[in-house]
Each structure stands twice: as structure tokens, then as C-alpha cells.
Short mmCIF file of C-alpha atoms and ligand atoms in Angstrom, two decimals:
data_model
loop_
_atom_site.label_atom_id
_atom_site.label_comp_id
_atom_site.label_asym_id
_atom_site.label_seq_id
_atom_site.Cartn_x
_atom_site.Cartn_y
_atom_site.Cartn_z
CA UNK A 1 21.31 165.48 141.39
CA UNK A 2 23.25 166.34 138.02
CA UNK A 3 22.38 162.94 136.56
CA UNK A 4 17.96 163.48 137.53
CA UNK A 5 18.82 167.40 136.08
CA UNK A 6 19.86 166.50 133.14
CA UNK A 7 17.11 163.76 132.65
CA UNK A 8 14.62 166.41 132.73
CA UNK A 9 17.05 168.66 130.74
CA UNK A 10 17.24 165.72 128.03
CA UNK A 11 13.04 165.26 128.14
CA UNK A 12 12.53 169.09 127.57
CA UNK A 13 15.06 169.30 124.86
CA UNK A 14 12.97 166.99 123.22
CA UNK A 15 9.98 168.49 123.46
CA UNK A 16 11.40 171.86 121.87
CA UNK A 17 13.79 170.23 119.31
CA UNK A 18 12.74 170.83 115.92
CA UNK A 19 14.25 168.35 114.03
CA UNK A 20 15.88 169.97 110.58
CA UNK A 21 17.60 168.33 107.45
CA UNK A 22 20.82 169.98 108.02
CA UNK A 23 21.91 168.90 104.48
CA UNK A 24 18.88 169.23 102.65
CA UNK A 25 19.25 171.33 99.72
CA UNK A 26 20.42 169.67 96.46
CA UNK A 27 23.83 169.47 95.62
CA UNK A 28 24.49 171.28 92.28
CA UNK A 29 27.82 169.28 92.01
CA UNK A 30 27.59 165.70 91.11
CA UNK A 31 30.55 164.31 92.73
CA UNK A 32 28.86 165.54 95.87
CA UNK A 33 25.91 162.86 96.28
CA UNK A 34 22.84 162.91 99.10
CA UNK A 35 21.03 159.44 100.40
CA UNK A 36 18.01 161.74 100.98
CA UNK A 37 17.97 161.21 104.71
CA UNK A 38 19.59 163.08 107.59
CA UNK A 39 21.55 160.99 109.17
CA UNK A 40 25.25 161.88 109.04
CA UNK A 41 28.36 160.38 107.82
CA UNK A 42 29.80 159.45 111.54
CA UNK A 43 32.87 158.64 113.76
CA UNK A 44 32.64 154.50 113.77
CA UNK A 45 35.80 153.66 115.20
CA UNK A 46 35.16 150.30 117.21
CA UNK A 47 32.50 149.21 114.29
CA UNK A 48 33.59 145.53 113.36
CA UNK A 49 33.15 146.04 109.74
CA UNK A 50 35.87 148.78 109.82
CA UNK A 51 34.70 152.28 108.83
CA UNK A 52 32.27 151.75 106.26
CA UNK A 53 29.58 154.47 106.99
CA UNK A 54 25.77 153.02 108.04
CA UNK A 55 24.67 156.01 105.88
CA UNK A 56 25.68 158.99 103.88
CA UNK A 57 24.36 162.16 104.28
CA UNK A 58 27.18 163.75 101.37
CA UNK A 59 29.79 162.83 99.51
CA UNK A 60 32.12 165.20 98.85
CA UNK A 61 35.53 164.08 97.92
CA UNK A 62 38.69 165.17 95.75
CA UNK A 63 41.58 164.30 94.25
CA UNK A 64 43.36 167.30 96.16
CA UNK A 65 42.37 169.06 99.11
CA UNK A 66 41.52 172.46 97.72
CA UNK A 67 39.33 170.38 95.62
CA UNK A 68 37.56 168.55 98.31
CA UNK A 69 37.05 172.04 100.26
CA UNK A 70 35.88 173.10 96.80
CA UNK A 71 33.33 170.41 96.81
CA UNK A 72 32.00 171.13 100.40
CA UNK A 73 31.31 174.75 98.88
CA UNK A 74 29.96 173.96 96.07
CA UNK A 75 27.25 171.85 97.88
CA UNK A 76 26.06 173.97 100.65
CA UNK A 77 27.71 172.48 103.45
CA UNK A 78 30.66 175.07 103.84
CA UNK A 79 28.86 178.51 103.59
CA UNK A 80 31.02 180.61 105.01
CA UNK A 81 34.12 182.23 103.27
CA UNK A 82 35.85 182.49 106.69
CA UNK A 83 35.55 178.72 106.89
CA UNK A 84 36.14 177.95 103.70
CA UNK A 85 39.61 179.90 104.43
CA UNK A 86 40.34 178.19 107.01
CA UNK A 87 39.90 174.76 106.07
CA UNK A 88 41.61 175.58 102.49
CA UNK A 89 44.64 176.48 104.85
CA UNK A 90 44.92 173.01 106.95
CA UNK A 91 45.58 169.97 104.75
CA UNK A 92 43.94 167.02 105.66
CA UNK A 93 47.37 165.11 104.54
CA UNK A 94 48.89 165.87 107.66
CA UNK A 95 45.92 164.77 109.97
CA UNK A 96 45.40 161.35 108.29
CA UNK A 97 47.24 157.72 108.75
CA UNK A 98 46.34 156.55 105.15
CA UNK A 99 47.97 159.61 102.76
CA UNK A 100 45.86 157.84 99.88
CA UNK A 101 43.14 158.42 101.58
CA UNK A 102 43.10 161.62 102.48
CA UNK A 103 40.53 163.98 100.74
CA UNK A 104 38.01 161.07 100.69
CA UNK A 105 34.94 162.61 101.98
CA UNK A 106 34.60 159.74 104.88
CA UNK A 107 35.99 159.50 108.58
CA UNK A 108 39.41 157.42 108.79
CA UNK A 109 40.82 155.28 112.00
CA UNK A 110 43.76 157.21 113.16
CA UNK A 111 44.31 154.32 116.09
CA UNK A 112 43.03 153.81 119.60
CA UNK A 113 39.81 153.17 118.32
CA UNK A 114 39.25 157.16 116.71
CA UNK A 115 38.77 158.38 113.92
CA UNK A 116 39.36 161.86 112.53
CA UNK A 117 35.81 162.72 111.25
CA UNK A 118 34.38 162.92 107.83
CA UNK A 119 35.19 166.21 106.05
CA UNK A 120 31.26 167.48 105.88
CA UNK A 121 30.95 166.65 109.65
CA UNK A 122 34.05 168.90 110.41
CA UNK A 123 32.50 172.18 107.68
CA UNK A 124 29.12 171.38 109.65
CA UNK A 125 30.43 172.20 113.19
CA UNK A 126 32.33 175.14 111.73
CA UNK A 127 28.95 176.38 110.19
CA UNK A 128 27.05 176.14 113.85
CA UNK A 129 30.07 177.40 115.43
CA UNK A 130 31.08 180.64 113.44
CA UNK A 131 27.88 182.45 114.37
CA UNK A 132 28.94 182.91 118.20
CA UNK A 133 32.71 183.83 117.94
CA UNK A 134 31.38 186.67 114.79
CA UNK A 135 29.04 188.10 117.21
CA UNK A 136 31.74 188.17 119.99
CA UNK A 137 34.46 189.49 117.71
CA UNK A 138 31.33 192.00 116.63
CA UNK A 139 30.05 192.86 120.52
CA UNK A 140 34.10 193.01 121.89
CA UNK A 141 36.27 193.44 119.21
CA UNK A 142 39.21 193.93 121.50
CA UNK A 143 38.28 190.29 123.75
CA UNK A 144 40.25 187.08 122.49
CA UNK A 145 38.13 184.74 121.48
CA UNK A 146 38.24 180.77 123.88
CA UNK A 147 37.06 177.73 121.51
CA UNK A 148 37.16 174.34 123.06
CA UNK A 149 38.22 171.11 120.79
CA UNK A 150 37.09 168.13 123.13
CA UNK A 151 38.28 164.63 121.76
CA UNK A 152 40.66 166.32 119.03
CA UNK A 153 41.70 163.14 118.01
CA UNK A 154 43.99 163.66 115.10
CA UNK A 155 44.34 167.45 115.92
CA UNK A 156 42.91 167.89 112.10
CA UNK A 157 39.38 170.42 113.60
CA UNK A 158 41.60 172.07 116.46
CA UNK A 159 44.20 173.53 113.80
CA UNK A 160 41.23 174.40 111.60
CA UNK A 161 39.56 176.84 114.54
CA UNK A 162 42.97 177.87 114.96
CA UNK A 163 43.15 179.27 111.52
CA UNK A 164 40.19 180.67 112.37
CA UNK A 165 41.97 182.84 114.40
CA UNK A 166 45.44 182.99 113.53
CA UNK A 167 45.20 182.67 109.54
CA UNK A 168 47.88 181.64 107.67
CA UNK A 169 49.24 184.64 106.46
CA UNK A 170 52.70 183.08 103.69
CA UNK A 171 51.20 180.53 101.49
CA UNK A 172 54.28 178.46 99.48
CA UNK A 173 53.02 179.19 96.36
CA UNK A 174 55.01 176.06 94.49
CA UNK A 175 53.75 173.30 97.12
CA UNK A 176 50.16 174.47 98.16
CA UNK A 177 48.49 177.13 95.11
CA UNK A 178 46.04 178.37 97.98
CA UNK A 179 44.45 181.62 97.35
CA UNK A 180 46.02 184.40 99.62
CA UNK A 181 43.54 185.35 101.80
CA UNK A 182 40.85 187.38 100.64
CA UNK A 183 40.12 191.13 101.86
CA UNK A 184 36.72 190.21 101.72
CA UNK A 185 36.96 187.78 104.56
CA UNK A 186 35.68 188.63 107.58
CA UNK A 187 38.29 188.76 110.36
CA UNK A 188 37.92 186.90 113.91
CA UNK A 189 39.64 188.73 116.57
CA UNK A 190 42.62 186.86 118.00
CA UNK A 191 41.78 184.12 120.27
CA UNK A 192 42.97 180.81 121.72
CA UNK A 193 41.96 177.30 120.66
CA UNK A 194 42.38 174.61 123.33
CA UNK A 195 42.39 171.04 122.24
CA UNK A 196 42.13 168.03 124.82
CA UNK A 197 41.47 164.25 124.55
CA UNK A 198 41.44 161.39 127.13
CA UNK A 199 43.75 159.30 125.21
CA UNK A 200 47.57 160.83 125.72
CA UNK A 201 48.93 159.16 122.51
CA UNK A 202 46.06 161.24 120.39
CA UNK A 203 47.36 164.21 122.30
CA UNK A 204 50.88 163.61 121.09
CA UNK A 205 49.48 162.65 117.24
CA UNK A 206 47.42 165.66 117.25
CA UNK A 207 50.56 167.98 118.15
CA UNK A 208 52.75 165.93 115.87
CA UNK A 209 50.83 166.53 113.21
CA UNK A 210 50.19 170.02 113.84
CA UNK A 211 53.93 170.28 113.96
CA UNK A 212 54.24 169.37 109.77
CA UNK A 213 52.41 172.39 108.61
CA UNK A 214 50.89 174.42 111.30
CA UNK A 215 53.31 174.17 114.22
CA UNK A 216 52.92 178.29 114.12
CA UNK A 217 49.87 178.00 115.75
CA UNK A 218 51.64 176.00 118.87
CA UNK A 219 55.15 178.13 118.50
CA UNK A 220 52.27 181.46 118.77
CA UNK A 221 50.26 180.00 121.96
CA UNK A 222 46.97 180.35 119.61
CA UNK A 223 46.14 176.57 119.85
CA UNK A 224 47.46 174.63 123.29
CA UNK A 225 46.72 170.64 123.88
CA UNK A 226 45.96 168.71 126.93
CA UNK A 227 44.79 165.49 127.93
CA UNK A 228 41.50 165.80 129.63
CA UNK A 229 38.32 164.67 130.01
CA UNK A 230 35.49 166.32 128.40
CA UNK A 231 33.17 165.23 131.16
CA UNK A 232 34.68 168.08 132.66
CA UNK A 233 35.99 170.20 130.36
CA UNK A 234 38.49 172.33 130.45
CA UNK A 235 38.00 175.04 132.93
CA UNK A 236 41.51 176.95 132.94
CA UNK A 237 40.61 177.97 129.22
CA UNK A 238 37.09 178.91 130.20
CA UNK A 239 34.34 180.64 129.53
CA UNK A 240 34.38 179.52 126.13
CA UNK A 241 32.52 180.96 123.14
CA UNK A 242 32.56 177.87 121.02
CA UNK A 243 32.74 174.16 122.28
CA UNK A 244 32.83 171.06 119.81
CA UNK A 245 32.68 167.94 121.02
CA UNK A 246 33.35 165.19 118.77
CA UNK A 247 31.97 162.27 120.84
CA UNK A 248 28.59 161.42 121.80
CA UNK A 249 27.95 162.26 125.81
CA UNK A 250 25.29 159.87 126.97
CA UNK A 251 23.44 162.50 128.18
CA UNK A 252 24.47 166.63 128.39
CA UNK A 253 27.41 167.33 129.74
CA UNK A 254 26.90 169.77 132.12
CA UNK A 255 30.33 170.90 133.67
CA UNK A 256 31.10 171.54 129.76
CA UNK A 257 27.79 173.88 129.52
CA UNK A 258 28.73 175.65 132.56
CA UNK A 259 31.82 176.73 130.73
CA UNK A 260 30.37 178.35 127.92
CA UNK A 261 30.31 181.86 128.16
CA UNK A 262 26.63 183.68 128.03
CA UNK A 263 26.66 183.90 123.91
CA UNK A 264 28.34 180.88 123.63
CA UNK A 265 27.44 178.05 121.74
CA UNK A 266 28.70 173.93 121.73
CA UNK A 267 28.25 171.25 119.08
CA UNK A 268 27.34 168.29 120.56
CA UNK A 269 26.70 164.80 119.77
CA UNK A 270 24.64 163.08 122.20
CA UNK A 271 22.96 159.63 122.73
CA UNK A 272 23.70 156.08 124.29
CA UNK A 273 26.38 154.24 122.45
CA UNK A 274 24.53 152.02 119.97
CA UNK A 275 21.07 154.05 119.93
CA UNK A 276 19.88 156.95 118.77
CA UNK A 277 22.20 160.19 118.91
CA UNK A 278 21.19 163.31 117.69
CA UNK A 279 23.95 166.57 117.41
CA UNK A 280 22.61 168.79 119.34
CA UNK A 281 23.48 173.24 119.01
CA UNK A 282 23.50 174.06 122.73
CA UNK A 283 23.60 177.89 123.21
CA UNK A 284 23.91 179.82 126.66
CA UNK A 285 21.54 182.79 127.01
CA UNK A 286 21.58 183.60 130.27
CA UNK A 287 23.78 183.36 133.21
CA UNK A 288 21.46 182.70 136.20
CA UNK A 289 23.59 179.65 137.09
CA UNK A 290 27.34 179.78 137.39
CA UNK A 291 29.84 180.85 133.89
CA UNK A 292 32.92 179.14 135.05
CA UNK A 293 36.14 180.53 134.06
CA UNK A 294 34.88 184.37 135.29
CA UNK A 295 36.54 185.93 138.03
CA UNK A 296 34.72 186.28 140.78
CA UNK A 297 31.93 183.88 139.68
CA UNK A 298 30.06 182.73 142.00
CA UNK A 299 30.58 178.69 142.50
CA UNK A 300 27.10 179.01 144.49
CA UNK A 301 24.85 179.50 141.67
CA UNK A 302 25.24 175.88 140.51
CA UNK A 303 23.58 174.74 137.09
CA UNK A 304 20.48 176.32 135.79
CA UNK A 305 18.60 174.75 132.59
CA UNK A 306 17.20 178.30 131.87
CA UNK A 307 20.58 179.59 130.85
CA UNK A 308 20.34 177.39 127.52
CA UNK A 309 18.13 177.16 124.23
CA UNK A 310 18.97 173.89 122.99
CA UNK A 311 18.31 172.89 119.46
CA UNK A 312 18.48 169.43 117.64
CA UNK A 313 20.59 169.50 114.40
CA UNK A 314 20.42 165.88 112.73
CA UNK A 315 21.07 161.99 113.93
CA UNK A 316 24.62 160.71 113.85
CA UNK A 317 26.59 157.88 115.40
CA UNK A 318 29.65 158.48 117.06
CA UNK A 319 32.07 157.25 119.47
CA UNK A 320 31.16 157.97 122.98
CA UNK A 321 32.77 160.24 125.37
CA UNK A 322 34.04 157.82 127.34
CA UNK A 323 33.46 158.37 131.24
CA UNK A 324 36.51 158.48 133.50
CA UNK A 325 35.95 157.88 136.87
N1 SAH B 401 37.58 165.50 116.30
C1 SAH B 401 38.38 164.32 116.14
C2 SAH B 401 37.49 163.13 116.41
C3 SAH B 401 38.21 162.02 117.06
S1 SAH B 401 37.13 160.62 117.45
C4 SAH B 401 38.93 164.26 114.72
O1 SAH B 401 38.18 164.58 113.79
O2 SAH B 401 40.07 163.87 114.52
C5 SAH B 401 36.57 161.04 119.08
C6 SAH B 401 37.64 161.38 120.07
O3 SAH B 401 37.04 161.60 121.33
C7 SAH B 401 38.69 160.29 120.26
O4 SAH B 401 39.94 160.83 119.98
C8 SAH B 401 38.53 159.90 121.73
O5 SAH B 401 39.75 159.55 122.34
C9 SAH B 401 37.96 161.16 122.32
N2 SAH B 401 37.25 161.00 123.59
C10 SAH B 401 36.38 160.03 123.96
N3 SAH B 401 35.95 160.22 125.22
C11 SAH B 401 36.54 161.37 125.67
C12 SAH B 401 36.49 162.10 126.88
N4 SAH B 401 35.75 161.71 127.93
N5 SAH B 401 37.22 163.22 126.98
C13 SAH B 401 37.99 163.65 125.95
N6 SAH B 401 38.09 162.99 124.78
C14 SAH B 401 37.37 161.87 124.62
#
């Protein structure tokens, strides 16, 4: 029954997608370069030829990270200041195998056939995903915020969120010449940022290297890890204002949907494994079927496509969300 509803789901979401260049205004910096096409830098973990990208959507690299972030900004594809915040506060260095490597604008293996994504992919879903928790933290000011990191991989995205809403207030001045956090950044209210992944040695990287720099937002409870499978989700942490799901589900993962709270929006890559995968910005409107995670909600009301307005963001190729049983 799921798999026939979300065939239909799948046809109708491409009847209504409008498909948009989600990179397509010129870069003004030239170390930030665009193929012209829409098709994203993507997670290639089991390609054979190693990691070189099929195509390039940016390019966006640095010799530091504040420079890479810097780059990102200057080319569109981090808007926000809020993001831009809270990537500036997570170095990539501590989420990466190859140090050397680290603020190329590319994904990198980290192992077990993952890789931690390209930098633009990672300021993309923070630009679809801002939106929701702003107007929750607008609507409820007083409500902690739920995010949802499934497949964290190297942990690099789930820290980011958590900065997002735990910013890092003391900045060593000598070994990282961040900005201090600007008054003119709009503030998140608190929340909680749940991270899981099917493989348990990610689980352990992505804590370990949370641990180097950012291990505040484990000692604080703001970001918790799990191994799980994102078939499911994680329903303990739900309902959810923001999901990101950095694998490609073969078709729309609807125990994850049911988790988002009315409001709520997830980032989703989906598409068979060596076809065509679009991301997809799946927001709930409506709550005629069941919002798991509510108290009282009522198990009864089952799935209904009606709750969601589905939009198609660009094509990308990434590892698939494996299935478990
Ligand atoms: N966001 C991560 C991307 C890691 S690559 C980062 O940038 O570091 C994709 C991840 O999805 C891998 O870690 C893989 O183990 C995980 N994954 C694949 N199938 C999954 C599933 N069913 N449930 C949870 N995680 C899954």
C-alpha cells in the first residue's frame, strides 16, 4: 500500500515540480566557477573513478575555511547571515580524513563508502532549511526547535544545524580569527539536532569529530547521535521542523514525512541509484494524516499526500539510502 502511494505520490510530484536552476545567478567571484547546468556537485562514494565529480554546479574553494565560507557568500549560494554564522563556526578540518583537503569545494570519502558532501551542497540545504525553523522560532518563540540529520556521515552538517541553535558564543581569537557573532543575526530559539546513520562506525566518526571542536554541543544535549535508519526516521525526536537527508531514497520516504511537523520542511534527494535523482523541498501543510511524535496523535489517520507541497530543487547523484530490512 505505501510502496503504490507513493508511486502516485512520485507521478504527481512530477507533474507540479517546476524545475529551477538553484545556482543560476553569476558568480561575481572568480574562484567560484559555474558549468552552466544544474546538476550538483554530489555524494559519489562507491564511483570507481574515486570522487571526481560527473559535473560541477560551483566551485567554491579556499585556502582557509573562513575563506571558503567567504566564497559560498560571495556567490549566492550562502544567503543567509545566520548560516553563514554557523558554518564560519564549524571547521571543515575536523569533519574531513584528508586535512589537505579540506576547504576544497568537492565531497571527500570519509570510509564505508561516504562521503561528507561538497561544501555548496551543505550551504544549499541550510538555505531550504532556514525558512521553516525562522517561522517556528517567529510563530512559538518559546518551542525548541527538532531538526533531523539522516545519514550524518562525518557529523560535519549535524554540528552546523547545531550552531544553528546553540552558537558558539567564545571564539579563540589566536587559533580561529572568526567574527564574534553579529547583533544583527537573527536568533533561532533553542532546539535539538538529532543526527543518525545506518553505519555505527560513521556514528562514532561523526561524534569523534564533533568531540575536537564542538563537543559543547554533545556535553549541552543540543545535538544527540544514533544509529538508525532513515527509512524510518527517527520518531523519539519527532515532529521535526527541518529534515535533511543526505542520501537518495528510491522513492519518498514516507515514515520520514510523517514526522515532520505541519510547517515543516525536508531536503531530500531522491531517485534510483544510477538514474536520475532530483533534490526534492518537501513541506507539510496540513495534518489530515498522522504528525508522529505529538501526543495523543492519532496512529489511525495513516499517510495523506494532501498534507505536502512538494517542490523539485535541481538533479544530483548521491549515495542511496540504503534499505534495511
Ligand atoms: N551528510 C553526510 C553525508 C554522508 S554520505 C556528510 O556530509 O558527511 C551519505 C550517508 O548516508 C552515509 O553516511 C550513509 O551511511 C548514510 N545512509 C545510507 N543509507 C542510510 C539509511 N537507510 N539510514 C541512515 N543513513 C543512511
Amino acid at each position: 500500500m505505501i510502496t503504490a502511494t507513493s508511486r502516485r505520490f512520485f507521478v504527481l510530484v512530477h507533474i507540479l515540480a517546476s524545475p529551477k536552476k538553484a545556482f543560476s545567478s553569476p558568480s561575481s567571484d572568480p574562484n567560484c566557477t559555474s558549468s552552466g547546468h544544474n546538476l550538483a556537485y554530489v555524494n559519489i562514494g562507491n564511483n570507481p573513478e574515486g570522487h571526481k565529480p560527473l559535473m560541477m554546479a560551483w566551485m567554491c574553494s579556499g585556502k582557509t575555511h573562513k575563506e571558503m565560507v567567504d566564497r559560498l557568500a560571495s556567490a549566492g549560494i550562502i544567503k543567509a547571515s545566520i548560516n553563514k554564522e554557523a558554518m564560519l563556526s564549524v571547521d571543515r578540518r575536523n569533519y574531513v580524513i584528508d586535512t589537505s583537503r579540506a576547504y576544497d569545494d568537492s565531497p571527500q570519502p570519509i570510509g564505508y563508502g561516504a562521503t561528507i558532501s561538497a561544501p555548496h551542497m551543505h550551504a544549499h540545504a541550510l538555505e531550504e532549511l532556514l525558512p521553516p525553523l525562522s517561522r517556528a522560532s517567529r510563530d512559538e518563540p518559546t518551542r525548541p526547535l527538532r531538526i533531523l540529520d539522516v545519514g550524518c556521515g562525518s557529523g560535519y552538517l549535524t554540528a552546523v544545524f547545531g550552531r544553528m541553535v546553540r552558537p558558539k558564543v567564545m571564539y579563540d581569537e589566536r587559533k580561529s580569527p572568526l567574527p564574534s557573532l553579529s547583533r544583527s543575526v537573527p536568533k533561532l530559539n533553542d532546539g535539538k539536532v538529532f543526527g543518525i546513520d545506518v553505519i555505527p562506525q560513521l556514528v562514532q566518526m561523526s561524534k569523534t569529530n564533533m568531540m575536537k571542536e564542538d563537543g559543547d554541543l554533545i556535553d549541552s544535549n543540543t545535538v544527540e547521535f544514533a544509529v538508525g535508519d532513515g527509512w524510518k526516521g527517527y520518531p523519539g525526536g519527532s515532529p521535526y521542523n527541518a529534515i535533511h537527508v543526505g542520501a537518495a531514497a528510491a522513492t519518498f520516504p514516507i515514515e520520514l514525512m510523517k514526522q515532520l511537523a505541519v510547517g515543516g520542511v525536508m531536503f531530500v534527494p531522491v531517485g534510483p541509484e544510477h538514474g536520475e535523482q532530483y533534490l526534492y523541498r518537501v513541506e507539510r501543510v496540513d495534518d489530515r494524516g498522522q504528525v508522529v511524535g505529538l501526543v495523543g496523535s492519532d496512529e489511525s489517520r495513516g499517510f495523506h499526500e494532501e498534507d505536502y507541497r512538494i517542490r523539485r530543487v535541481l538533479g544530483v547523484r548521491y549515495v542511496p539510502l540504503v534499505r534495511t530490512d
